[in-house]
CSV table of C-alpha atoms and ligand atoms in Angstrom, one decimal:
chain,number,residue,atom,x,y,z
A,1,MET,CA,2.3,13.6,-12.9
A,2,ILE,CA,-1.4,13.4,-12.3
A,3,ASN,CA,-3.4,16.5,-11.5
A,4,PRO,CA,-3.8,16.7,-7.7
A,5,LYS,CA,-7.5,17.6,-8.2
A,6,LEU,CA,-8.0,14.3,-10.0
A,7,LEU,CA,-6.2,12.4,-7.3
A,8,ASN,CA,-8.4,14.1,-4.6
A,9,GLN,CA,-11.4,12.1,-5.7
A,10,PHE,CA,-9.7,8.9,-4.5
A,11,LEU,CA,-8.8,10.3,-1.1
A,12,VAL,CA,-11.2,9.5,1.7
A,13,GLU,CA,-12.0,12.7,3.6
A,14,PRO,CA,-11.3,12.1,7.4
A,15,GLY,CA,-14.6,11.6,9.3
A,16,SER,CA,-16.6,10.8,6.2
A,17,GLU,CA,-19.0,7.8,6.0
A,18,VAL,CA,-17.8,5.7,3.1
A,19,ASN,CA,-20.3,4.0,0.8
A,20,LEU,CA,-18.2,2.0,-1.7
A,21,LYS,CA,-21.0,2.1,-4.3
A,22,GLU,CA,-20.2,5.8,-4.7
A,23,TYR,CA,-16.6,4.9,-5.7
A,24,VAL,CA,-16.0,3.7,-9.2
A,25,THR,CA,-14.2,0.4,-9.9
A,26,ASP,CA,-13.6,1.0,-13.6
A,27,TRP,CA,-12.2,4.5,-14.0
A,28,THR,CA,-12.3,4.3,-17.8
A,29,GLU,CA,-16.1,4.3,-17.6
A,30,THR,CA,-16.3,7.7,-16.0
A,31,ASP,CA,-17.5,10.7,-18.1
A,32,ASN,CA,-14.1,12.4,-18.0
A,33,ALA,CA,-12.3,9.2,-19.1
A,34,LYS,CA,-14.8,8.3,-21.8
A,35,GLU,CA,-13.9,11.6,-23.6
A,36,LEU,CA,-10.3,10.6,-23.7
A,37,GLY,CA,-10.9,7.0,-24.9
A,38,LYS,CA,-9.5,3.8,-23.4
A,39,ASP,CA,-6.4,3.5,-25.7
A,40,ALA,CA,-5.3,7.1,-24.8
A,41,ILE,CA,-5.8,6.4,-21.1
A,42,LYS,CA,-3.8,3.2,-21.3
A,43,GLU,CA,-0.9,5.0,-23.0
A,44,ARG,CA,-1.0,7.8,-20.5
A,45,ALA,CA,-1.2,5.4,-17.6
A,46,LYS,CA,2.0,3.7,-18.8
A,47,GLU,CA,3.8,7.0,-19.1
A,48,ILE,CA,2.8,8.0,-15.6
A,49,LEU,CA,3.9,4.7,-14.2
A,50,GLU,CA,7.3,5.0,-16.0
A,51,GLN,CA,7.8,8.6,-14.8
A,52,SER,CA,6.7,7.7,-11.3
A,53,ARG,CA,9.2,4.8,-11.1
A,54,GLU,CA,12.1,7.1,-11.9
A,55,GLU,CA,10.9,9.8,-9.5
A,56,MET,CA,10.3,7.3,-6.8
A,57,ASN,CA,13.8,5.9,-7.1
A,58,LYS,CA,15.2,9.5,-6.6
A,59,ALA,CA,12.7,10.1,-3.8
A,60,GLN,CA,13.8,7.0,-2.0
A,61,GLU,CA,17.5,7.9,-2.3
A,62,LEU,CA,16.7,11.2,-0.7
A,63,LEU,CA,14.7,9.5,2.0
A,64,TYR,CA,17.8,7.4,2.8
A,65,ALA,CA,20.2,10.3,2.7
A,66,SER,CA,18.1,12.6,4.8
A,67,ASP,CA,17.6,9.8,7.4
A,68,THR,CA,14.6,11.4,9.1
A,69,HIS,CA,11.6,9.6,7.7
A,70,SER,CA,10.3,6.2,6.6
A,71,VAL,CA,7.3,5.3,4.5
A,72,LEU,CA,4.7,2.6,5.2
A,73,ILE,CA,2.4,1.6,2.4
A,74,VAL,CA,-0.6,-0.5,3.3
A,75,LEU,CA,-2.4,-2.4,0.6
A,76,GLN,CA,-5.8,-4.0,1.2
A,77,ALA,CA,-8.3,-5.5,-1.2
A,78,MET,CA,-10.6,-8.4,-2.0
A,79,ASP,CA,-8.9,-11.4,-3.6
A,80,ALA,CA,-7.6,-11.0,-7.2
A,81,ALA,CA,-7.7,-7.2,-7.0
A,82,GLY,CA,-4.1,-7.0,-8.1
A,83,LYS,CA,-2.1,-6.3,-4.9
A,84,ASP,CA,0.9,-8.4,-6.0
A,85,GLY,CA,1.0,-7.0,-9.5
A,86,THR,CA,0.8,-3.5,-8.2
A,87,ILE,CA,3.7,-4.0,-5.9
A,88,ARG,CA,5.8,-5.6,-8.7
A,89,HIS,CA,5.1,-2.8,-11.2
A,90,VAL,CA,5.1,0.2,-8.9
A,91,MET,CA,8.3,-0.8,-6.9
A,92,SER,CA,10.3,-2.2,-9.8
A,93,GLY,CA,12.4,0.9,-10.3
A,94,VAL,CA,13.4,1.4,-6.6
A,95,ASN,CA,16.7,0.3,-5.3
A,96,PRO,CA,16.1,-3.2,-3.7
A,97,GLN,CA,18.0,-2.1,-0.6
A,98,GLY,CA,15.6,0.8,-0.2
A,99,CYS,CA,12.3,-1.2,0.1
A,100,GLN,CA,10.9,-4.1,2.0
A,101,VAL,CA,7.7,-6.0,1.3
A,102,PHE,CA,5.9,-8.1,3.9
A,103,SER,CA,2.9,-10.3,3.1
A,104,PHE,CA,0.7,-11.2,6.0
A,105,LYS,CA,-1.1,-14.6,6.0
A,106,LYS,CA,-3.2,-16.3,8.7
A,107,PRO,CA,-1.5,-15.6,12.1
A,108,SER,CA,0.5,-18.3,13.8
A,109,ALA,CA,-0.3,-19.6,17.3
A,110,GLU,CA,2.6,-17.5,18.6
A,111,GLU,CA,1.3,-14.4,16.9
A,112,LEU,CA,-2.3,-15.0,18.2
A,113,ASP,CA,-0.8,-15.2,21.8
A,114,HIS,CA,0.2,-11.5,21.5
A,115,ASN,CA,-1.7,-8.3,21.0
A,116,PHE,CA,-3.0,-8.0,17.4
A,117,LEU,CA,-0.5,-5.3,16.4
A,118,TRP,CA,2.5,-7.2,17.6
A,119,ARG,CA,3.4,-9.0,14.4
A,120,TYR,CA,3.1,-5.9,12.3
A,121,MET,CA,5.3,-3.8,14.6
A,122,LYS,CA,8.2,-6.2,14.0
A,123,SER,CA,8.0,-5.5,10.3
A,124,LEU,CA,7.9,-1.7,10.2
A,125,PRO,CA,10.3,0.0,7.9
A,126,GLU,CA,13.4,1.7,9.4
A,127,ARG,CA,14.3,5.3,8.6
A,128,GLY,CA,15.2,5.8,5.0
A,129,ARG,CA,13.2,2.8,3.7
A,130,ILE,CA,9.8,2.2,2.0
A,131,GLY,CA,8.0,-0.7,3.7
A,132,ILE,CA,5.0,-2.3,2.0
A,133,PHE,CA,2.4,-4.3,3.8
A,134,ASN,CA,0.7,-6.7,1.4
A,135,ARG,CA,-2.3,-7.1,3.8
A,136,SER,CA,-1.8,-5.6,7.2
A,137,TYR,CA,-3.3,-5.0,10.7
A,138,TYR,CA,-6.5,-4.1,8.8
A,139,GLU,CA,-7.0,-7.8,8.3
A,140,ASP,CA,-7.7,-7.8,12.0
A,141,VAL,CA,-10.8,-5.7,11.5
A,142,LEU,CA,-11.7,-7.2,8.1
A,143,VAL,CA,-11.4,-11.0,7.6
A,144,VAL,CA,-11.9,-11.7,11.3
A,145,LYS,CA,-14.9,-9.4,11.4
A,146,VAL,CA,-16.4,-11.6,8.7
A,147,HIS,CA,-15.2,-14.7,10.5
A,148,PRO,CA,-15.0,-13.9,14.3
A,149,GLU,CA,-14.2,-17.6,14.9
A,150,TRP,CA,-10.7,-16.9,13.5
A,151,LEU,CA,-10.0,-14.3,16.2
A,152,GLY,CA,-8.1,-16.8,18.3
A,153,PRO,CA,-8.0,-17.7,22.0
A,154,GLY,CA,-8.9,-15.0,24.4
A,155,ALA,CA,-11.3,-13.1,22.1
A,156,PRO,CA,-15.0,-13.0,22.7
A,157,ALA,CA,-17.0,-15.6,20.8
A,158,LYS,CA,-19.4,-12.9,19.5
A,159,PRO,CA,-17.6,-9.6,19.5
A,160,ASP,CA,-20.0,-6.6,19.7
A,161,LYS,CA,-19.6,-3.3,17.9
A,162,HIS,CA,-17.5,-1.9,20.8
A,163,PHE,CA,-14.9,-4.6,20.3
A,164,TRP,CA,-14.4,-3.4,16.7
A,165,GLU,CA,-14.5,0.3,17.7
A,166,LYS,CA,-11.7,-0.3,20.2
A,167,ARG,CA,-9.7,-2.0,17.4
A,168,TYR,CA,-10.2,1.0,15.1
A,169,GLU,CA,-9.1,3.3,17.9
A,170,ASP,CA,-6.0,1.2,18.5
A,171,ILE,CA,-5.2,1.4,14.8
A,172,ASN,CA,-5.7,5.2,14.8
A,173,ASN,CA,-3.4,5.5,17.8
A,174,PHE,CA,-0.8,3.2,16.3
A,175,GLU,CA,-0.7,5.2,13.1
A,176,LYS,CA,-0.6,8.5,15.0
A,177,HIS,CA,2.4,7.1,16.9
A,178,LEU,CA,4.1,6.1,13.6
A,179,SER,CA,3.4,9.4,12.0
A,180,ARG,CA,4.7,11.4,15.0
A,181,ASN,CA,7.9,9.4,14.9
A,182,GLY,CA,8.6,10.1,11.2
A,183,THR,CA,6.7,7.4,9.3
A,184,LEU,CA,4.6,8.6,6.4
A,185,VAL,CA,1.6,6.2,6.3
A,186,LEU,CA,-0.2,5.7,3.0
A,187,LYS,CA,-3.2,3.3,2.7
A,188,PHE,CA,-4.7,2.0,-0.5
A,189,PHE,CA,-7.8,0.0,-1.0
A,190,LEU,CA,-7.8,-1.6,-4.4
A,191,HIS,CA,-11.5,-1.4,-5.3
A,192,LEU,CA,-12.6,-4.3,-7.5
A,193,SER,CA,-16.0,-5.1,-8.8
A,194,LYS,CA,-17.6,-8.5,-8.2
A,195,ASP,CA,-17.8,-9.1,-12.0
A,196,GLU,CA,-14.2,-8.4,-12.6
A,197,GLN,CA,-13.2,-10.7,-9.7
A,198,LYS,CA,-15.2,-13.5,-11.4
A,199,ARG,CA,-13.4,-12.8,-14.7
A,200,ARG,CA,-10.0,-13.0,-13.0
A,201,PHE,CA,-10.9,-16.2,-11.1
A,202,LEU,CA,-12.1,-17.8,-14.4
A,203,GLU,CA,-8.8,-16.8,-16.0
A,204,ARG,CA,-7.0,-18.6,-13.2
A,205,LEU,CA,-9.1,-21.7,-13.8
A,206,THR,CA,-8.6,-21.6,-17.6
A,207,ASN,CA,-5.1,-20.5,-18.2
A,208,PRO,CA,-2.6,-23.2,-17.1
A,209,ASP,CA,0.0,-20.7,-16.2
A,210,LYS,CA,-2.4,-19.2,-13.7
A,211,HIS,CA,-3.7,-22.4,-12.1
A,212,TRP,CA,-1.3,-22.0,-9.2
A,213,LYS,CA,-3.0,-18.8,-8.2
A,214,PHE,CA,-6.4,-20.3,-7.7
A,215,SER,CA,-7.4,-21.3,-4.2
A,216,GLU,CA,-10.8,-22.8,-3.3
A,217,ALA,CA,-10.8,-20.6,-0.2
A,218,ASP,CA,-11.1,-17.6,-2.5
A,219,LEU,CA,-14.4,-18.9,-3.9
A,220,ALA,CA,-15.7,-19.4,-0.3
A,221,GLU,CA,-14.7,-15.8,0.6
A,222,ARG,CA,-16.5,-14.5,-2.5
A,223,GLU,CA,-19.7,-15.8,-1.0
A,224,HIS,CA,-19.2,-13.3,1.8
A,225,TRP,CA,-18.8,-10.4,-0.7
A,226,LYS,CA,-21.4,-8.2,1.1
A,227,SER,CA,-20.0,-8.7,4.5
A,228,TYR,CA,-16.5,-7.9,3.3
A,229,ARG,CA,-17.8,-4.7,1.6
A,230,LYS,CA,-19.5,-3.6,4.9
A,231,ALA,CA,-16.3,-4.5,6.9
A,232,PHE,CA,-14.2,-2.4,4.4
A,233,GLU,CA,-16.7,0.5,4.6
A,234,ASP,CA,-16.7,0.5,8.4
A,235,ALA,CA,-12.9,0.2,8.7
A,236,ILE,CA,-12.1,2.8,6.1
A,237,SER,CA,-14.7,5.3,7.5
A,238,ALA,CA,-13.2,4.9,11.0
A,239,THR,CA,-9.5,5.1,10.1
A,240,SER,CA,-9.1,7.6,7.3
A,241,THR,CA,-7.2,10.3,9.1
A,242,LYS,CA,-5.3,13.4,8.1
A,243,ARG,CA,-2.1,11.7,9.2
A,244,ALA,CA,-2.8,8.3,7.6
A,245,PRO,CA,-5.4,8.7,4.8
A,246,TRP,CA,-7.1,6.0,2.8
A,247,HIS,CA,-7.2,6.1,-1.0
A,248,ILE,CA,-9.9,4.1,-2.8
A,249,ILE,CA,-8.3,3.1,-6.1
A,250,PRO,CA,-10.5,1.8,-9.0
A,251,ALA,CA,-8.9,-1.6,-9.7
A,252,ASP,CA,-10.9,-3.1,-12.5
A,253,ARG,CA,-8.2,-1.8,-14.9
A,254,LYS,CA,-4.8,-2.9,-13.7
A,255,TYR,CA,-3.0,-0.1,-15.6
A,256,VAL,CA,-5.2,2.6,-14.0
A,257,ALA,CA,-4.6,1.2,-10.5
A,258,ARG,CA,-0.9,1.0,-10.9
A,259,ALA,CA,-0.5,4.5,-12.3
A,260,LEU,CA,-2.6,6.0,-9.5
A,261,VAL,CA,-0.8,4.2,-6.7
A,262,ALA,CA,2.7,5.0,-8.2
A,263,ASP,CA,1.8,8.6,-8.6
A,264,ILE,CA,0.3,9.0,-5.1
A,265,ILE,CA,3.3,7.3,-3.4
A,266,THR,CA,5.8,9.4,-5.3
A,267,THR,CA,4.1,12.8,-4.9
A,268,SER,CA,3.5,12.0,-1.2
A,269,ILE,CA,7.2,11.3,-0.5
A,270,GLN,CA,8.2,14.4,-2.5
A,271,GLY,CA,5.7,16.4,-0.4
A,272,LEU,CA,7.7,15.6,2.7
A,273,GLY,CA,10.1,18.3,1.5
A,274,LEU,CA,13.2,16.3,2.3
A,275,GLU,CA,16.7,17.7,1.6
A,276,TYR,CA,20.2,16.2,1.3
A,277,PRO,CA,22.2,16.7,4.5
A,278,LYS,CA,24.0,20.1,4.3
A,279,VAL,CA,27.8,19.9,4.3
A,280,SER,CA,29.4,22.5,6.7
A,281,GLU,CA,32.4,24.8,5.7
A,282,ALA,CA,34.6,22.7,8.0
A,283,GLN,CA,33.5,19.4,6.3
A,284,LEU,CA,34.1,21.0,2.9
A,285,ALA,CA,37.6,21.9,3.9
A,286,LYS,CA,38.2,18.3,5.0
A,287,LEU,CA,36.8,17.0,1.7
A,288,ALA,CA,39.2,19.3,-0.2
A,289,ALA,CA,42.1,18.2,1.9
A,290,ALA,CA,41.2,14.5,1.3
A,291,ARG,CA,41.0,15.1,-2.4
A,292,ALA,CA,44.4,16.8,-2.5
A,293,LYS,CA,45.9,14.0,-0.6
A,294,LEU,CA,44.4,11.3,-2.8
A,295,GLU,CA,45.5,13.1,-6.0
A,296,GLY,CA,49.0,13.5,-4.5
A,297,SER,CA,49.2,9.9,-3.5
A,298,ASP,CA,48.4,8.7,-7.1
A,299,LYS,CA,51.4,10.8,-8.4
A,300,ASP,CA,53.6,9.1,-5.7
A,301,VAL,CA,52.5,5.7,-6.9
A,302,GLU,CA,53.3,6.6,-10.5
A,303,THR,CA,56.8,7.8,-9.7
A,304,GLU,CA,57.5,4.8,-7.4
A,305,SER,CA,56.7,2.3,-10.2
B,1,LIG,P1,-3.0,-14.6,0.2
B,1,LIG,O1,-2.7,-13.1,0.5
B,1,LIG,O2,-3.8,-14.8,-1.0
B,1,LIG,O3,-1.8,-15.4,0.3
B,1,LIG,O4,-3.9,-15.1,1.5
B,1,LIG,C1,-3.6,-14.8,2.8
B,1,LIG,C2,-4.7,-15.2,3.6
B,1,LIG,O5,-4.4,-14.9,5.0
B,1,LIG,C3,-6.0,-14.4,3.3
B,1,LIG,O6,-7.1,-15.3,3.2
B,1,LIG,C4,-6.2,-13.5,4.5
B,1,LIG,O7,-7.5,-13.2,4.8
B,1,LIG,C5,-5.6,-14.3,5.6
B,1,LIG,N1,-5.1,-13.4,6.7
B,1,LIG,C6,-4.2,-12.4,6.7
B,1,LIG,N2,-4.2,-11.8,7.9
B,1,LIG,C7,-5.1,-12.4,8.7
B,1,LIG,C8,-5.5,-12.3,10.1
B,1,LIG,N3,-5.0,-11.3,10.8
B,1,LIG,N4,-6.4,-13.1,10.6
B,1,LIG,C9,-6.9,-14.1,9.8
B,1,LIG,N5,-6.6,-14.3,8.5
B,1,LIG,C10,-5.7,-13.5,8.0
B,2,LIG,MG1,-5.1,-15.4,-2.3
């Protein structure tokens, strides 16, 4: 697993003011990484992902057996940062019955008629499960902060800074409520550079197998890059808490992002210190009696036939 000291650099200290320029998008370009070399990092990242998958499967089984906690993973990013691929690779070793993925698109008219957290509450993971939000209630302080006209009926035409501060407060209270009630909340911002986004969009336009992924709307949103960056900085600064911290994950190299996310999820679940339910002396006696009865009944069947 990855050294916790290394992981710490991706964790947003509660109360800190985030400047995304201070966070790398390509981890292989950092001094530490350069010493190792890209090939060695790629190999190591694959090993970590593989190991994390196995450990995560065991951790989820324990999560289900102990029946005291659930895990909510929130994934946010600019377009083409690799949210879908990260979910596919990181969760592929987990029992499908143990995890649920919800992807949130533009809200429906019905959803806009409710408070902004309503549609997410309905999709929260039950005890024992890992729930993944591919986009989340953070869209309600990100995309709509860049486009307030999409806030829907009932919202102010020109929301002021207090409007957004109240939403951050609602989110912090919501996550506090979840955490107090046994949900481990882990939030990841896949941090992509503008150049790498351009490369990935061009790949979608060039490679016929990837044409389906291209949307003209993505190009329109790219024009608002600076506003999105500011919205992310404000939201992450206001909502990275001890109970529900943000991780800023360098996402220009998919293998780096996947290994980091997998490792953080696995070690965080392991950190809950869960245990399999203890079997009492009385229950053990009942199990022994049931075993004796079952073994005896097999002998009966053999003598009967
Ligand atoms: P995709 O994830 O590429 O399928 O795109 C989903 C789209 O839905 C993105 O453009 C999001 O910004 C948009 N979206 C998700 N949640 C909201 C929201 N609460 N309000 C407005 N747009 C949203
Ligand atoms: Mg898209």
